[in-house]
CSV table of C-alpha atoms in Angstrom, one decimal:
chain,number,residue,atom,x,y,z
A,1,UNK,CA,0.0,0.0,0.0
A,2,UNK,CA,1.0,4.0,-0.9
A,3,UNK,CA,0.5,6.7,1.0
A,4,UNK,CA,0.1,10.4,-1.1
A,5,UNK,CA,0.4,13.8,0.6
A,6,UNK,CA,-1.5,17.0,-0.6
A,7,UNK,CA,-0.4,20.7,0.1
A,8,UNK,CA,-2.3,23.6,0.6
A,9,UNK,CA,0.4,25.5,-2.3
A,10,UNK,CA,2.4,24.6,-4.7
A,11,UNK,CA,5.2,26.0,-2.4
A,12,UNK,CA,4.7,23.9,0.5
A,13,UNK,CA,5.1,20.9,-1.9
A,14,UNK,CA,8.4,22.2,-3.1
A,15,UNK,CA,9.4,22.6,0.5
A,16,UNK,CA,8.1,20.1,1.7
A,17,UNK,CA,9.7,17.6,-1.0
A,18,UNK,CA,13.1,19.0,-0.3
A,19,UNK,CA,12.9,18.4,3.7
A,20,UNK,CA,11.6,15.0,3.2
A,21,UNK,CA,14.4,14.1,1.1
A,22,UNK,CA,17.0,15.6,2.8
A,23,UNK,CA,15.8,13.5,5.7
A,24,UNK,CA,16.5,10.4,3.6
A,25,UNK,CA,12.9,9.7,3.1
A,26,UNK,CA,12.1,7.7,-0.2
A,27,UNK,CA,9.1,10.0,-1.4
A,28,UNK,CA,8.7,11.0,-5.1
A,29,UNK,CA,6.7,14.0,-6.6
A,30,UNK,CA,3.4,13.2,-8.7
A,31,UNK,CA,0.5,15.3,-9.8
A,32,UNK,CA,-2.6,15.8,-7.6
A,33,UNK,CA,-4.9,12.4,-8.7
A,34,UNK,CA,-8.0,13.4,-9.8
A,35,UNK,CA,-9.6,11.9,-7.4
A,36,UNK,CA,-8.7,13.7,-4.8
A,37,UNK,CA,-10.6,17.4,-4.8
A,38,UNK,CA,-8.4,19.3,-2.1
A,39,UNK,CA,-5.0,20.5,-2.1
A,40,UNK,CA,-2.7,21.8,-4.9
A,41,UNK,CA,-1.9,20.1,-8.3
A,42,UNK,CA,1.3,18.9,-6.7
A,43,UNK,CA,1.6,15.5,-4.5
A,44,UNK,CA,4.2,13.6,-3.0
A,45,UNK,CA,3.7,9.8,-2.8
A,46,UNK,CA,5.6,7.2,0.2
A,47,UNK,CA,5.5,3.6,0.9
A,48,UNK,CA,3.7,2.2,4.0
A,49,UNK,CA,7.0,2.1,6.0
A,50,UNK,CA,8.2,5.6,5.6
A,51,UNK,CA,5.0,7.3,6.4
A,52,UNK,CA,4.8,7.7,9.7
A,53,UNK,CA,8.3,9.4,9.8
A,54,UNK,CA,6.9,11.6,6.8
A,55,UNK,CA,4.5,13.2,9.2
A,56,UNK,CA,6.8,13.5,12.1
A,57,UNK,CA,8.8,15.7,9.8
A,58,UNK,CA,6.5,17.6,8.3
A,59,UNK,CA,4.8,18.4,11.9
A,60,UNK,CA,8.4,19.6,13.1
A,61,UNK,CA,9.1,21.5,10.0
A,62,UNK,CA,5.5,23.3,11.2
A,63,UNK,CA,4.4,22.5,7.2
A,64,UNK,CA,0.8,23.2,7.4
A,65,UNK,CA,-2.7,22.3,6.1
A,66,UNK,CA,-1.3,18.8,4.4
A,67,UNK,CA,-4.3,15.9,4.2
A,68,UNK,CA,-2.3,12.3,3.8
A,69,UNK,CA,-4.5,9.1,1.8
A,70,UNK,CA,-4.0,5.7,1.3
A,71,UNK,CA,-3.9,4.6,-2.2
A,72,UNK,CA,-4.7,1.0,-3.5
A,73,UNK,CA,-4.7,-0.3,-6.7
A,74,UNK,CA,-7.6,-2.5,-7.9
A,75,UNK,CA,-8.0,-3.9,-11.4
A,76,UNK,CA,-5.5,-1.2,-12.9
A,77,UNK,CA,-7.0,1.4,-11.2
A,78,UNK,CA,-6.1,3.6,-8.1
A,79,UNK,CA,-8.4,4.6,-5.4
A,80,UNK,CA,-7.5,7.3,-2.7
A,81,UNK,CA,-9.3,7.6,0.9
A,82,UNK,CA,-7.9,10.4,3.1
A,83,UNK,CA,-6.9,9.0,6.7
A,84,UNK,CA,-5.1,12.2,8.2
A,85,UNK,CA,-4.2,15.6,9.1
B,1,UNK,CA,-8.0,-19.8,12.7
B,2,UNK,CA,-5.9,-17.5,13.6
B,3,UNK,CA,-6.9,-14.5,15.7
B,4,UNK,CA,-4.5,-11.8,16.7
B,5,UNK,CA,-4.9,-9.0,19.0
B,6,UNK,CA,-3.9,-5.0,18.6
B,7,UNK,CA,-3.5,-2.4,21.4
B,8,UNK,CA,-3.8,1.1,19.8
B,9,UNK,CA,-4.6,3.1,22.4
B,10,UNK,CA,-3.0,6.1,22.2
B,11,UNK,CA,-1.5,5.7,18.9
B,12,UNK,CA,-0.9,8.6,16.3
B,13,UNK,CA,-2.4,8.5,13.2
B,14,UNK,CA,-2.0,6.2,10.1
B,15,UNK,CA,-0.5,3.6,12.8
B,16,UNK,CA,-3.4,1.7,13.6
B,17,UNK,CA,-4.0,1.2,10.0
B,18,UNK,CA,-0.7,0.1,9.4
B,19,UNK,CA,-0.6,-2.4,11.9
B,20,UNK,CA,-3.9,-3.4,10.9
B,21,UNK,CA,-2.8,-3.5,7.6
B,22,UNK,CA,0.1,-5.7,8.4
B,23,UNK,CA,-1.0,-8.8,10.3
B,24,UNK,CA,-4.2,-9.1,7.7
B,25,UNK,CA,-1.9,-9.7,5.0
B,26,UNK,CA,-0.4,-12.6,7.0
B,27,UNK,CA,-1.7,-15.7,5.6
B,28,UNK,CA,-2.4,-17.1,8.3
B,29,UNK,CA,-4.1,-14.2,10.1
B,30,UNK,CA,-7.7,-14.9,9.8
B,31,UNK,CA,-9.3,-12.1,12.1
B,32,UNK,CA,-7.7,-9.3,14.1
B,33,UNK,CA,-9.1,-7.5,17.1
B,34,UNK,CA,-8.1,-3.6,17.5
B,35,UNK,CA,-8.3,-1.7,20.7
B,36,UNK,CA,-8.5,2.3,19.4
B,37,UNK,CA,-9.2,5.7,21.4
B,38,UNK,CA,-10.8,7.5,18.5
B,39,UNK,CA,-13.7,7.5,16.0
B,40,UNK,CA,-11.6,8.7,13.3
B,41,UNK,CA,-9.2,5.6,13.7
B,42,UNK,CA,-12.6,3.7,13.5
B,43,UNK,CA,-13.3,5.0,10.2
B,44,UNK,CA,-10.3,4.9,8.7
B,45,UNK,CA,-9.9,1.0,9.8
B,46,UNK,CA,-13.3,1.1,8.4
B,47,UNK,CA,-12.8,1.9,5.0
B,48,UNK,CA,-9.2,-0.3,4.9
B,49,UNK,CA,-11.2,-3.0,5.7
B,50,UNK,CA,-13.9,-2.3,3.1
B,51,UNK,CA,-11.3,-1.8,0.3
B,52,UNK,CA,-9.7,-5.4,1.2
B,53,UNK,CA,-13.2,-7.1,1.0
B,54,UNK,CA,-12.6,-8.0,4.4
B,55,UNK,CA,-15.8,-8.0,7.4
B,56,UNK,CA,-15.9,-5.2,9.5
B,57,UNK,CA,-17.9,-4.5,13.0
B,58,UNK,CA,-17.1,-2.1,16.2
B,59,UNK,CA,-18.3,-1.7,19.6
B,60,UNK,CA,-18.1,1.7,21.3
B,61,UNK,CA,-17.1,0.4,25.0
B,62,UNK,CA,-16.7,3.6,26.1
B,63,UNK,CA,-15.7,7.5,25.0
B,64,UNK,CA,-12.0,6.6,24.5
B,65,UNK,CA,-12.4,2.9,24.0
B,66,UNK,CA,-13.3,1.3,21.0
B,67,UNK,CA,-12.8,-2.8,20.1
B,68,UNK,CA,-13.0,-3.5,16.2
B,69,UNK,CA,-12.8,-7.0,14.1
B,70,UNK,CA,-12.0,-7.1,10.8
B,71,UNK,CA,-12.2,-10.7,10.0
B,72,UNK,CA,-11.5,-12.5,6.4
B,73,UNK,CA,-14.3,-14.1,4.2
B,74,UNK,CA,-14.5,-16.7,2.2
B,75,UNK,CA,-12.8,-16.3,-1.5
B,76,UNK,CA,-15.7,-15.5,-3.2
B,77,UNK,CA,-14.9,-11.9,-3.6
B,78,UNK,CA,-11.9,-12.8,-5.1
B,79,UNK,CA,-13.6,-14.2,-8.0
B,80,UNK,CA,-15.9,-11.7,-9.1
B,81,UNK,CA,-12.3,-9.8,-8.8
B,82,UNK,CA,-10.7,-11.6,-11.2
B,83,UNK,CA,-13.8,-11.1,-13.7
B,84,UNK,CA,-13.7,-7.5,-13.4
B,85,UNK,CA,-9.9,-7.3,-14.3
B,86,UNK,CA,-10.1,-9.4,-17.7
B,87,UNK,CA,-13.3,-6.6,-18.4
B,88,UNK,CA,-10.9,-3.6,-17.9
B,89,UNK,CA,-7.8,-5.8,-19.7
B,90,UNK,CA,-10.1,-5.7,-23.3
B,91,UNK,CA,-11.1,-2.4,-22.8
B,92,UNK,CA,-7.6,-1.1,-22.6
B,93,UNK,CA,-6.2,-3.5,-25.4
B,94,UNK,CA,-8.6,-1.7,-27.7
B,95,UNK,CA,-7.7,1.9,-26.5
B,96,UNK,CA,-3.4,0.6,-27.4
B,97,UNK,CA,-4.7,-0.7,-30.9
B,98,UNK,CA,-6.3,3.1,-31.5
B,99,UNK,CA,-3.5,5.3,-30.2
B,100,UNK,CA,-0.4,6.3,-32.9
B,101,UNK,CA,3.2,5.3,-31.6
B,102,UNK,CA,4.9,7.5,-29.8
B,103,UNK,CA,8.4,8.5,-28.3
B,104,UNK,CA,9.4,11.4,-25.9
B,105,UNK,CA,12.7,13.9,-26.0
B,106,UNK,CA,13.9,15.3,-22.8
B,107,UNK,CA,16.4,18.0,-23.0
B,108,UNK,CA,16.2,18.8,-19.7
B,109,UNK,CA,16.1,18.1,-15.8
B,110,UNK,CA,13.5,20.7,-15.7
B,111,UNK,CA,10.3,20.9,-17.6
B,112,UNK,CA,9.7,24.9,-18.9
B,113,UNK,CA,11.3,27.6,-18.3
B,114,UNK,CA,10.7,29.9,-15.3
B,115,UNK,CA,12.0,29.0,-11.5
B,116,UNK,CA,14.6,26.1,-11.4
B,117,UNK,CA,13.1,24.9,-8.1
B,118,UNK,CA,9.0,24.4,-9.7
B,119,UNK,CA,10.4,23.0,-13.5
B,120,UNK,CA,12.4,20.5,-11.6
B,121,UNK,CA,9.5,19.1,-9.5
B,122,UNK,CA,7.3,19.4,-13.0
B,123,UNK,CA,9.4,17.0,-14.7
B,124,UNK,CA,9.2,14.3,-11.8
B,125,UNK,CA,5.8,14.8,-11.8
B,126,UNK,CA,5.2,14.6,-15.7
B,127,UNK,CA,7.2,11.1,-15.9
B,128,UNK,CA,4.9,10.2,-13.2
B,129,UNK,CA,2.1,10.5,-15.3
B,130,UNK,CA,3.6,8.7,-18.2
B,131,UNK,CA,3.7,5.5,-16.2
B,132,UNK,CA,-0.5,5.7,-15.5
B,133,UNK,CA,-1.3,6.0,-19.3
B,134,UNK,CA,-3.0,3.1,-20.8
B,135,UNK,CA,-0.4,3.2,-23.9
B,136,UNK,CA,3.1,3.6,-22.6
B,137,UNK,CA,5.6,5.5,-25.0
B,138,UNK,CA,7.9,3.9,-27.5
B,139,UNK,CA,11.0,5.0,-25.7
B,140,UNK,CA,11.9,8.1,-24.0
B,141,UNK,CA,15.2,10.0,-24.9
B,142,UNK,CA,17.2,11.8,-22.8
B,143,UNK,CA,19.8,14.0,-23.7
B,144,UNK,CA,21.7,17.5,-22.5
B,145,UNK,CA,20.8,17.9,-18.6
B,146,UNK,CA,17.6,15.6,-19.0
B,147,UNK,CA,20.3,12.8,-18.3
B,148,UNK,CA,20.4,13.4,-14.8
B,149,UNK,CA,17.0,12.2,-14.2
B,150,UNK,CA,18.0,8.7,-15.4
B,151,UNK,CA,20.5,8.7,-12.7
B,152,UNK,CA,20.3,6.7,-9.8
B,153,UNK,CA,20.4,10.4,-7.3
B,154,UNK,CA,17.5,11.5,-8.8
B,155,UNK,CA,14.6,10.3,-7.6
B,156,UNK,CA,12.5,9.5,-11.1
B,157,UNK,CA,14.0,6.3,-11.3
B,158,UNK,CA,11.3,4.4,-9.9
B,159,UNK,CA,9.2,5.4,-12.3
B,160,UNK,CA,11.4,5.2,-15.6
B,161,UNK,CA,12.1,1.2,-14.3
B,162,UNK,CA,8.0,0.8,-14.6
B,163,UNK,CA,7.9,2.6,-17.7
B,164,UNK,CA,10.7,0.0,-18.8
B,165,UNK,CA,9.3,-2.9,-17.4
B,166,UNK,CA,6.3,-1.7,-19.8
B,167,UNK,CA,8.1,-1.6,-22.9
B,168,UNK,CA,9.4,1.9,-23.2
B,169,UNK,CA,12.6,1.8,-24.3
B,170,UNK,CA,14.4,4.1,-22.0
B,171,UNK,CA,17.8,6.3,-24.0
B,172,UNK,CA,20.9,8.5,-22.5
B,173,UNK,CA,23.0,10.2,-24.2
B,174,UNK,CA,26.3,9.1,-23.7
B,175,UNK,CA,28.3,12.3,-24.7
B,176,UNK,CA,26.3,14.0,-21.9
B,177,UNK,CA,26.7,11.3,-19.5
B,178,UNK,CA,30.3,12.4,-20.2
B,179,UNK,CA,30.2,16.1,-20.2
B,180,UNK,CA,28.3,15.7,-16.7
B,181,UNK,CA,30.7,13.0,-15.2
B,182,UNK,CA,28.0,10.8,-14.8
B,183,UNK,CA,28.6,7.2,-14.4
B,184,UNK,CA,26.3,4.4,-16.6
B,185,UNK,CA,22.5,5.4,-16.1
B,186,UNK,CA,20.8,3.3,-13.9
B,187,UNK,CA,18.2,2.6,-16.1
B,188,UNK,CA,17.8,2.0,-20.0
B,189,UNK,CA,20.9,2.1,-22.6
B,190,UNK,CA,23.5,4.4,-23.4
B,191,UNK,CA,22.8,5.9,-27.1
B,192,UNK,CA,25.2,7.8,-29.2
B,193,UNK,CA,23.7,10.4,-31.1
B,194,UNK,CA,23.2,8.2,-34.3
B,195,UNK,CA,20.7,6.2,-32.2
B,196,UNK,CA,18.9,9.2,-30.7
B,197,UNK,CA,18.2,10.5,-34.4
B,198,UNK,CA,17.1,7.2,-35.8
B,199,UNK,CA,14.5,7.3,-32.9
B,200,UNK,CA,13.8,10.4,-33.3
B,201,UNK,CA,13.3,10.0,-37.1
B,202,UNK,CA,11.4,6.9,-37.3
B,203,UNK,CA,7.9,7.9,-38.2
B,204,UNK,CA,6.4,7.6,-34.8
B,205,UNK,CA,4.9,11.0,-33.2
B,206,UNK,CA,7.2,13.1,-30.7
B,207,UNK,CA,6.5,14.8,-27.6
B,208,UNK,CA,9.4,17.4,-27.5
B,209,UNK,CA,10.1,18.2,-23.1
C-alpha cells in the first residue's frame, strides 16, 4: 500500500519535498490524482513504512494544512481515501 | 483460525491502520481484534477493511475505548475480482490498438522555463504521469541535462524502471553522461547520437520536453 500527501500551495510541496528528502525519506513527486478534490496540483507519494516518519517531519518543519491518503490499486486502477491531518 | 490481538490506544495517526494493515496480509491471520481511542481511527480501519473485502464490526465500550474486528471471508470476492480485471484488460487492449506510436525527448532536468526549483518538480511529476497511461511510450530519450533524471540520485528512477518494465525503451546520451561526469545510467541504454536521431526520425509521433 502507498500513501500520497497534498499541500495547501504549490510551495509547501516544493518545501516540503526538499525536507523530506534531505531527511533520507524515499518519497517521489506526482500530480494531484483526480480523485482527490483538495489540495494543490502537486503531491508527494511514500511507501507504507516511511509514512509515519513523513508526518513527524513535516509536523516539526511546522508544514501546514497537508491531508495524507492511502492509495490502492484495484484492477489497474487507483483509489485514494484520506486518513489524516 | 488465527486471531491476533492489537493495542492502539494512544497511537498517532495512520499507525493503527498500518498495523492493521500488516497482520491481515499474514496468511495465516484470519481475524484481528483492535483496541483504538478514536472515531476517526474507526473509520479509517473502516474503510481499509472495506477496500480489502474484508468483514468489519465495532463496539463503542466507552468515549476513549473502542474494540474492532476485521475478519476475512470466504474467496468468493476474489472471484468476481478476477472477472472485473479481464473486463478492464479488453477495454484497454482496444484503446493501445487506436493510439499512434509515440516517443518522448527530454532535453532537460527541468520541464519549462521559469524557476529552477517548480520546473524540476514538473518534470518528476510529468514522468509520473507517463507510467498511469493506458499506452506507454515507444521510448523516452534523454539528452543535455535531462540525463540526470536517469540517474540513480534523482529520484524518477522508480518510475522510468515501470515505464521499462512496460516496454518503453528508456535512452541517454552518452556524450552527456560524459560532459556531466555521470557514471552508466541506472536505467535504460546508453545511445550515441546516431541512435537518438534514428528514434527520433522513425515515423512515430514526438513529444518534445
Amino acid at each position: 500500500m502507498e500513501f500520497v500527501i497534498t499541500f495547501v500551495s504549490t510551495n509547501h510541496a516544493i518545501k516540503a519535498e526538499k525536507l523530506l528528502l534531505e531527511n533520507n525519506q524515499n518519497v517521489s513527486v506526482m500530480p494531484l490524482p483526480n480523485q482527490i478534490k483538495a489540495g494543490c496540483g502537486i503531491a508527494l507519494r511514500t511507501k507504507i513504512n516511511d509514512i509515519e516518519n513523513c508526518r513527524e517531519i513535516l509536523k516539526f518543519n511546522r508544514i501546514e494544512g497537508f491531508e495524507i491518503f492511502t492509495r490502492e490499486e484495484k484492477s489497474g486502477k487507483f483509489f485514494y481515501e484520506k486518513v489524516c491531518e | 483460525m488465527k486471531t491476533k490481538n492489537l493495542d492502539m490506544l494512544g497511537q498517532p495517526c495512520p499507525r493503527p491502520m498500518i498495523e492493521a494493515k500488516k497482520l491481515l496480509a499474514e496468511a495465516e491471520t484470519r481475524k484481528v481484534i483492535v483496541k483504538a481511542d478514536n472515531m476517526p481511527c474507526v473509520q479509517n480501519l473502516e474503510k481499509m477493511a472495506k477496500a480489502s473485502g474484508f468483514n468489519f464490526s465495532f463496539e463503542e465500550k466507552s468515549k476513549t475505548l473502542f474494540e474492532i474486528v476485521i475478519s476475512k471471508s470466504g474467496e468468493l470476492r476474489m472471484k468476481s475480482e478476477d472477472n472485473e480485471s479481464l473486463t478492464t484488460f479488453s477495454l484497454s487492449t482496444l484503446h493501445t490498438s487506436l493510439l499512434k506510436p509515440y516517443g518522448i525527448a527530454i532535453s532537460s532536468d527541468k520541464m519549462g522555463r521559469g524557476e529552477d526549483e517548480l520546473g524540476r518538480v514538473l518534470i518528476k511529476g510529468f514522468i509520473y504521469s507517463l507510467t498511469e497511461l493506458e499506452t506507454p511510450p515507444k521510448f523516452i530519450a534523454f539528452f543535455n541535462s535531462g540525463v540526470f533524471l536517469t540517474n540513480e540520485k534523482s529520484n524518477t528512477i522508480d518510475d522510468l524502471r515501470k515505464l521499462e518494465e512496460k516496454g518503453t525503451e528508456i535512452l541517454s546520451c552518452g556524450t552527456c553522461l560524459n560532459y556531466n561526469k555521470l557514471e552508466k545510467p541506472s536505467v535504460g541504454l546508453v545511445a550515441n547520437m546516431f541512435e537518438i536521431v534514428e528514434h527520433l526520425t522513425s515515423g512515430v509521433n514526438i513529444v518534445n520536453i
